[in-house]
PDB file of C-alpha atoms in Angstrom:
ATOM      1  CA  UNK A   1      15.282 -42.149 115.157  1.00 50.00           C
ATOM      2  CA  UNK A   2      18.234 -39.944 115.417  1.00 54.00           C
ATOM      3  CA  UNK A   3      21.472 -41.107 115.099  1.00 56.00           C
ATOM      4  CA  UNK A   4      24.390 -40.585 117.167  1.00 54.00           C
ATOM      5  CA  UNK A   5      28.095 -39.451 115.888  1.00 54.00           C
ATOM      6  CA  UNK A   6      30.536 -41.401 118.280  1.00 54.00           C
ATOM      7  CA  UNK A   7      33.662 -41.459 115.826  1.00 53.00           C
ATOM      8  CA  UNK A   8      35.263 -38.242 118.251  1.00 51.00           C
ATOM      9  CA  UNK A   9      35.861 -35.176 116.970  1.00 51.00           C
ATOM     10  CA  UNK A  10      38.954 -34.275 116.183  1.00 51.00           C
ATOM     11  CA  UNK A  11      41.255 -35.484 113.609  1.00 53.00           C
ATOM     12  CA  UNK A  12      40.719 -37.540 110.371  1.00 56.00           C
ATOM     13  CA  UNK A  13      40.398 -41.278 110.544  1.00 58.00           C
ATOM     14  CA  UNK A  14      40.600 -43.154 107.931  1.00 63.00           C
ATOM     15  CA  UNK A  15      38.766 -46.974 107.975  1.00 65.00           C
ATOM     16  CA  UNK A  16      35.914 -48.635 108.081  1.00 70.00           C
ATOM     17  CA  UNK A  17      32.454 -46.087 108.734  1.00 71.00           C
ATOM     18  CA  UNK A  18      34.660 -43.114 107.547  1.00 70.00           C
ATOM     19  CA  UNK A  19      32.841 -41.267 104.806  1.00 73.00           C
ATOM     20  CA  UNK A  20      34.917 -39.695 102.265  1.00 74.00           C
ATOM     21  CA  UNK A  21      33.962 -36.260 100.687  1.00 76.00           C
ATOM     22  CA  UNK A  22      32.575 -36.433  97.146  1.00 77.00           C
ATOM     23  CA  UNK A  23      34.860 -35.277  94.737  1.00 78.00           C
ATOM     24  CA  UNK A  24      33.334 -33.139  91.256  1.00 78.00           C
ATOM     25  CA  UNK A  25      34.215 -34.749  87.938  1.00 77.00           C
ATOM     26  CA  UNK A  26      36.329 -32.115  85.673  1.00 82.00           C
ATOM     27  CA  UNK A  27      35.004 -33.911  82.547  1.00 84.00           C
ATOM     28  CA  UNK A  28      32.546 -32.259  80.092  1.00 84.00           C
ATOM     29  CA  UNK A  29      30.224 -34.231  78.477  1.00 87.00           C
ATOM     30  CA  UNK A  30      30.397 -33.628  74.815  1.00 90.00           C
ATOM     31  CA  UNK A  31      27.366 -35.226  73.596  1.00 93.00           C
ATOM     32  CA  UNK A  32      24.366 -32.902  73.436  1.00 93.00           C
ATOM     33  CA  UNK A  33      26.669 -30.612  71.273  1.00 94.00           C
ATOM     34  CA  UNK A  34      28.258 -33.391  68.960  1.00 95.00           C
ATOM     35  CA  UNK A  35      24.837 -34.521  68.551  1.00 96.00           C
ATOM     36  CA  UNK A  36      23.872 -30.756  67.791  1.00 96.00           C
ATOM     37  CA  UNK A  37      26.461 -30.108  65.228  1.00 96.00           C
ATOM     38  CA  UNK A  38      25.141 -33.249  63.163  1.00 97.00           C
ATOM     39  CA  UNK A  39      21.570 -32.163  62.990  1.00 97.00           C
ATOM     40  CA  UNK A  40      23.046 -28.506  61.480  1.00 97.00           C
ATOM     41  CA  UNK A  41      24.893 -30.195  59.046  1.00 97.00           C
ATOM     42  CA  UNK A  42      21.963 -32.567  58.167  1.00 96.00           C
ATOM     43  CA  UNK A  43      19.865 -29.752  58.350  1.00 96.00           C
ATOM     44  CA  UNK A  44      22.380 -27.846  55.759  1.00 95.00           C
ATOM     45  CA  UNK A  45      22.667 -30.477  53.473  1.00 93.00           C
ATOM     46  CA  UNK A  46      18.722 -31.123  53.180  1.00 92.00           C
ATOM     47  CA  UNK A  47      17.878 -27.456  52.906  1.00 93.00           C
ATOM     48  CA  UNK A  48      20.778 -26.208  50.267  1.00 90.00           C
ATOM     49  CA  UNK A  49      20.056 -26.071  46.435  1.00 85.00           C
ATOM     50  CA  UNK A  50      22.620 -27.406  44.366  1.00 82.00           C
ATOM     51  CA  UNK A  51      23.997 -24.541  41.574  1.00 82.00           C
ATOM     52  CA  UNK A  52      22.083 -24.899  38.588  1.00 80.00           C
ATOM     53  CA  UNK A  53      24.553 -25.820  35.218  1.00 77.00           C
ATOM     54  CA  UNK A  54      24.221 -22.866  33.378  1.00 79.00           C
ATOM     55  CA  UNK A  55      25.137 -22.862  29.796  1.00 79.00           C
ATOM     56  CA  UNK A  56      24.848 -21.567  26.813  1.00 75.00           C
ATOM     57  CA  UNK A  57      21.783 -22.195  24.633  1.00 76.00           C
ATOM     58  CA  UNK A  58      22.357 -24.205  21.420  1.00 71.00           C
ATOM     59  CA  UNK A  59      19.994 -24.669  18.272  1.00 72.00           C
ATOM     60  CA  UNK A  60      21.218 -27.559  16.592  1.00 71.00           C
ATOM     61  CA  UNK A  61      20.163 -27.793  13.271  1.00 67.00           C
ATOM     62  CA  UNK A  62      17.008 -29.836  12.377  1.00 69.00           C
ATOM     63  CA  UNK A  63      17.953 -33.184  10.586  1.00 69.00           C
ATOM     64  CA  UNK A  64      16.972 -33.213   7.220  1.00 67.00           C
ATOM     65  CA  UNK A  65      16.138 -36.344   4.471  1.00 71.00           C
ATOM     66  CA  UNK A  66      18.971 -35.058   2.166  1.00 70.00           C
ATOM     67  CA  UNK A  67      22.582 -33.855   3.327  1.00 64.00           C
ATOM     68  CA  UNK A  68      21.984 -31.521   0.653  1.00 66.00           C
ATOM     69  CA  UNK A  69      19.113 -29.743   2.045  1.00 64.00           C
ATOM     70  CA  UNK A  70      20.861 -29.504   5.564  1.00 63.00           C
ATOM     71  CA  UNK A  71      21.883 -25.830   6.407  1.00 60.00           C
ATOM     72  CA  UNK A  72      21.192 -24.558   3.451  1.00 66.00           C
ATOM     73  CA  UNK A  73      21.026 -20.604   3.529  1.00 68.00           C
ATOM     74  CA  UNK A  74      19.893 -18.308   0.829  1.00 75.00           C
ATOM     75  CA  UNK A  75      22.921 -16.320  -1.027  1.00 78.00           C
ATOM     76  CA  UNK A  76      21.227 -13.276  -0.974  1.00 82.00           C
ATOM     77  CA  UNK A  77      20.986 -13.446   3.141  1.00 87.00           C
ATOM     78  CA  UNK A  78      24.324 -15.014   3.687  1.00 90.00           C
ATOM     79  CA  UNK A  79      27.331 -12.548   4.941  1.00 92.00           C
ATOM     80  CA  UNK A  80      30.585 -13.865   5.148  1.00 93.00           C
ATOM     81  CA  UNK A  81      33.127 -12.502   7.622  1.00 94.00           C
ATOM     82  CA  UNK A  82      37.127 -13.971   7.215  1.00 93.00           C
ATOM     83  CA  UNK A  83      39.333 -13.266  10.229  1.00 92.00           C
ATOM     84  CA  UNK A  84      43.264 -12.973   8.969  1.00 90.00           C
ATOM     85  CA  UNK A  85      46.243 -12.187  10.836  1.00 87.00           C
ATOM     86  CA  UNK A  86      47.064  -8.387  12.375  1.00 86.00           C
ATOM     87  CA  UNK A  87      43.531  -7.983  12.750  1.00 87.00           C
ATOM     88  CA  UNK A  88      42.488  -7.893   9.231  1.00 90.00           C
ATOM     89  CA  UNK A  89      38.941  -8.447   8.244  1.00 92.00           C
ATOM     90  CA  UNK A  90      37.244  -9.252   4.910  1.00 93.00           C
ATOM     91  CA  UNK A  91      34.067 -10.547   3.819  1.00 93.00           C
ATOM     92  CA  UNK A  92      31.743 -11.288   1.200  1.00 92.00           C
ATOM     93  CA  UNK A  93      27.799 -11.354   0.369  1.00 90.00           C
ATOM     94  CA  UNK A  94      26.470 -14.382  -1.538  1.00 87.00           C
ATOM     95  CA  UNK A  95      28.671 -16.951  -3.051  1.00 86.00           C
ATOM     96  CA  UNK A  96      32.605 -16.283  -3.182  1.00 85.00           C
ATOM     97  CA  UNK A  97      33.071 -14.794  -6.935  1.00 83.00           C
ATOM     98  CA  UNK A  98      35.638 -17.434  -8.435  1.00 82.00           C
ATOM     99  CA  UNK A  99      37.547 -14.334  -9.548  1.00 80.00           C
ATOM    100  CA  UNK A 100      37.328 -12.569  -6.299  1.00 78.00           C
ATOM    101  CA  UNK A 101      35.340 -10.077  -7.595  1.00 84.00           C
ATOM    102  CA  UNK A 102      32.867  -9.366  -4.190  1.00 87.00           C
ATOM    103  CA  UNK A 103      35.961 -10.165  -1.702  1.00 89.00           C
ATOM    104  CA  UNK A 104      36.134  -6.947  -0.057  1.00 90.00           C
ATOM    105  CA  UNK A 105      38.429  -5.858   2.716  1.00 89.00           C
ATOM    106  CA  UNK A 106      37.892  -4.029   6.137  1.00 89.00           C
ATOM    107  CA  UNK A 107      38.423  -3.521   9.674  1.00 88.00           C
ATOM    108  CA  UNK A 108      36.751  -4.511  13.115  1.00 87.00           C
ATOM    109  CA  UNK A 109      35.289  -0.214  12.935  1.00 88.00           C
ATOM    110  CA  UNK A 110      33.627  -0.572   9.593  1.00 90.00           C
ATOM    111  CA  UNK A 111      32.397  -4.147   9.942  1.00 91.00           C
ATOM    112  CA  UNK A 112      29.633  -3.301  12.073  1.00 91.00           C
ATOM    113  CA  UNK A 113      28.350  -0.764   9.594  1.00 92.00           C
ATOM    114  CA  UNK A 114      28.789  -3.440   6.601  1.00 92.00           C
ATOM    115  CA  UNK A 115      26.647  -6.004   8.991  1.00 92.00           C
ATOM    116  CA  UNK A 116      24.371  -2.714   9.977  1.00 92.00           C
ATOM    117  CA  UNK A 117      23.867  -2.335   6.108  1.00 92.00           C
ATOM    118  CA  UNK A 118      23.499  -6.182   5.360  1.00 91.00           C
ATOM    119  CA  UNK A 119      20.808  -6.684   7.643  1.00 90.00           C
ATOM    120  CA  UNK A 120      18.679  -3.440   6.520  1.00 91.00           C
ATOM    121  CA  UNK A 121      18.558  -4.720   3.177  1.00 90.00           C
ATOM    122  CA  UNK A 122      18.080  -8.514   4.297  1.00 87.00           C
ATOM    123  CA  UNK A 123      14.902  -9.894   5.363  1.00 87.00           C
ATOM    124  CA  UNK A 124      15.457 -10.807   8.949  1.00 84.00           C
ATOM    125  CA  UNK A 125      14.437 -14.651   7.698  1.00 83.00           C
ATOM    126  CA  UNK A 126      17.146 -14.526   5.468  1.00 85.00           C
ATOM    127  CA  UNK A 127      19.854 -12.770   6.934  1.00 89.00           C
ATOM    128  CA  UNK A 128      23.017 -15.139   8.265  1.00 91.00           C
ATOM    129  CA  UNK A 129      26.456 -14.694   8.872  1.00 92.00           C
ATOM    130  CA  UNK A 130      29.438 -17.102   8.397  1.00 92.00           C
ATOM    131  CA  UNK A 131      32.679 -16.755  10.675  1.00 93.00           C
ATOM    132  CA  UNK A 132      35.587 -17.811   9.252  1.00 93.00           C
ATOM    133  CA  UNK A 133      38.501 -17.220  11.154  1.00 92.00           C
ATOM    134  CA  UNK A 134      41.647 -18.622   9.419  1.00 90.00           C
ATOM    135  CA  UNK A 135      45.032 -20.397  11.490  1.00 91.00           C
ATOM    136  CA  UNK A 136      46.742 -17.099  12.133  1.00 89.00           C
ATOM    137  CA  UNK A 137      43.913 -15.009  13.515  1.00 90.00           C
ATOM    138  CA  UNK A 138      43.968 -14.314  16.853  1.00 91.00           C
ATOM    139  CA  UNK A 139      41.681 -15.370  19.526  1.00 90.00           C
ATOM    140  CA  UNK A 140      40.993 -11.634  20.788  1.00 92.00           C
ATOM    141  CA  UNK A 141      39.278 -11.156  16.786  1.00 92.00           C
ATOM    142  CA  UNK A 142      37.348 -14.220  17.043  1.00 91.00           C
ATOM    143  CA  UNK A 143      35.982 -12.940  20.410  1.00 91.00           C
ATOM    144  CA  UNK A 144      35.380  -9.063  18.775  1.00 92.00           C
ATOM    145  CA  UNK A 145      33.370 -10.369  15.910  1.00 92.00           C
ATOM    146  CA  UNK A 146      31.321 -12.824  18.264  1.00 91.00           C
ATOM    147  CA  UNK A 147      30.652  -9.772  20.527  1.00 91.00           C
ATOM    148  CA  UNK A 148      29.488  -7.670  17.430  1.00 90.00           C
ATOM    149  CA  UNK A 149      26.468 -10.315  16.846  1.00 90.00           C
ATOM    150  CA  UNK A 150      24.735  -9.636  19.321  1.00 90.00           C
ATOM    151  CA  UNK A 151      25.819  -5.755  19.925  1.00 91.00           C
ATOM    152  CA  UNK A 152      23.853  -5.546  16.169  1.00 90.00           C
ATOM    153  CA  UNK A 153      21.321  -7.896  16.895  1.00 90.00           C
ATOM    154  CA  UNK A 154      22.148 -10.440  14.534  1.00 89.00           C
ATOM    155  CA  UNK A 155      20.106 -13.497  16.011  1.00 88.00           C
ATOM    156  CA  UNK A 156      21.732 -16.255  13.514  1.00 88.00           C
ATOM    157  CA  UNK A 157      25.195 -16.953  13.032  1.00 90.00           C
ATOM    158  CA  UNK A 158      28.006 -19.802  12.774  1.00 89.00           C
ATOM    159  CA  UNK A 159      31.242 -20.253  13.514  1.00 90.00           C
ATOM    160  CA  UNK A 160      32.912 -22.185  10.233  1.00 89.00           C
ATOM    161  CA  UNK A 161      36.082 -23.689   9.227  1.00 90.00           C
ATOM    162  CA  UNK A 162      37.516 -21.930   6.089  1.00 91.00           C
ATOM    163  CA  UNK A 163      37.793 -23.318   3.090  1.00 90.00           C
ATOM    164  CA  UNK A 164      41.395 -23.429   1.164  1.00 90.00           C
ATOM    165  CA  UNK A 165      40.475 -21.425  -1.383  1.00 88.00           C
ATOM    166  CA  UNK A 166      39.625 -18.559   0.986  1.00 89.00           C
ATOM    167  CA  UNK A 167      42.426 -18.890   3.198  1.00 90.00           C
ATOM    168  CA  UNK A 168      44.696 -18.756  -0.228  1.00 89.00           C
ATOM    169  CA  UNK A 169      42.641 -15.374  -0.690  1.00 89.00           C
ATOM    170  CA  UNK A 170      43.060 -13.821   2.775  1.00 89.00           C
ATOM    171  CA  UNK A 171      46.722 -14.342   2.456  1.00 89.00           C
ATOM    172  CA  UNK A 172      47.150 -13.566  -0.844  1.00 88.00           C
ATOM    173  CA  UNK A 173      45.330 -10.484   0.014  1.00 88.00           C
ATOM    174  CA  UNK A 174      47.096  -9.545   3.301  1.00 85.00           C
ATOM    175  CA  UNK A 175      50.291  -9.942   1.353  1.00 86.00           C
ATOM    176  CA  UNK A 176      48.933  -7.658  -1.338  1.00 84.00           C
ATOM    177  CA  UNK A 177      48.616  -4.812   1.219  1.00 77.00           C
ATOM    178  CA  UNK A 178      51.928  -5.609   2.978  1.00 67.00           C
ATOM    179  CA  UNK A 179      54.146  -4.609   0.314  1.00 48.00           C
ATOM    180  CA  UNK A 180      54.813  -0.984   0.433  1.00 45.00           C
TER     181      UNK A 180
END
């Protein structure tokens, strides 16, 4: 059936059987992409490795039945490097001499010849060195002997405390070659 217009046609009337024009919404509906931003992060988060620690690698010594027999290293293998203040060096082979006799002075340009030379006539079984800085050695020397271990290859090595009767040596030493 068709349908007749009879509200006139000119002006606006407002009332009852009036139809209004539809008006647009200005609002965007934020949803979809809310929604999509959560499945990248999920997706992020599921799909990332973590970093990996890394560290340095340690070799603990092995226990052993007697503290005696723990870290035990033969004298004839054993090379020990003192650190002293204004980047004095000395070391010794073996056993400190009670007298002092093998406590021999040096610098951080020969030392790598005296390791060079200690591990030539060293089986490679045998061959250790000891680090021994002392109080008033500097942290750049303990750092330049470390780095010479494994510029020369030397595959074992510790980092020690010093013993009194060494430090009393170093500085008796270092005072020795102070006086003019």
């Amino acid at each position: 059936m068709a349908e007749m217009d009879t509200s006139g046609g000119g002006g606006h009337k407002k009332g009852p059987g009036v139809k209004k024009g539809k008006k647009q919404s200005t609002r965007v509906d934020l949803t979809p992409m809310v929604d999509l931003g959560f499945l990248l992060i999920t997706f992020f988060i599921f799909t990332t490795t973590m970093s990996s620690p890394t560290a340095m690698k340690l070799f603990m010594p092995k226990d052993a039945d007697k503290p005696e027999e723990q870290n035990k290293a033969k004298e004839s293998g054993a090379l020990t490097i003192l650190l002293g203040k204004d980047n004095s060096v000395f070391y010794y082979e073996g056993i400190l001499d009670p007298a002092g006799a093998n406590f021999k002075a040096s610098n951080f340009k020969e030392i790598r010849d005296v390791i060079i030379n200690k591990k030539k006539s060293t089986p490679a079984d045998d061959f250790v060195i000891v680090i021994k800085p002392n109080e008033e050695c500097k942290y750049k020397n303990v750092i330049d002997i470390m780095d010479e271990m494994p510029i020369n290859a030397v595959k074992r090595y510790a980092l020690v405390d010093i013993s009194e009767g060494e430090n009393q040596l170093v500085k008796a030493t270092e005072a020795s070659n102070s006086l003019p």
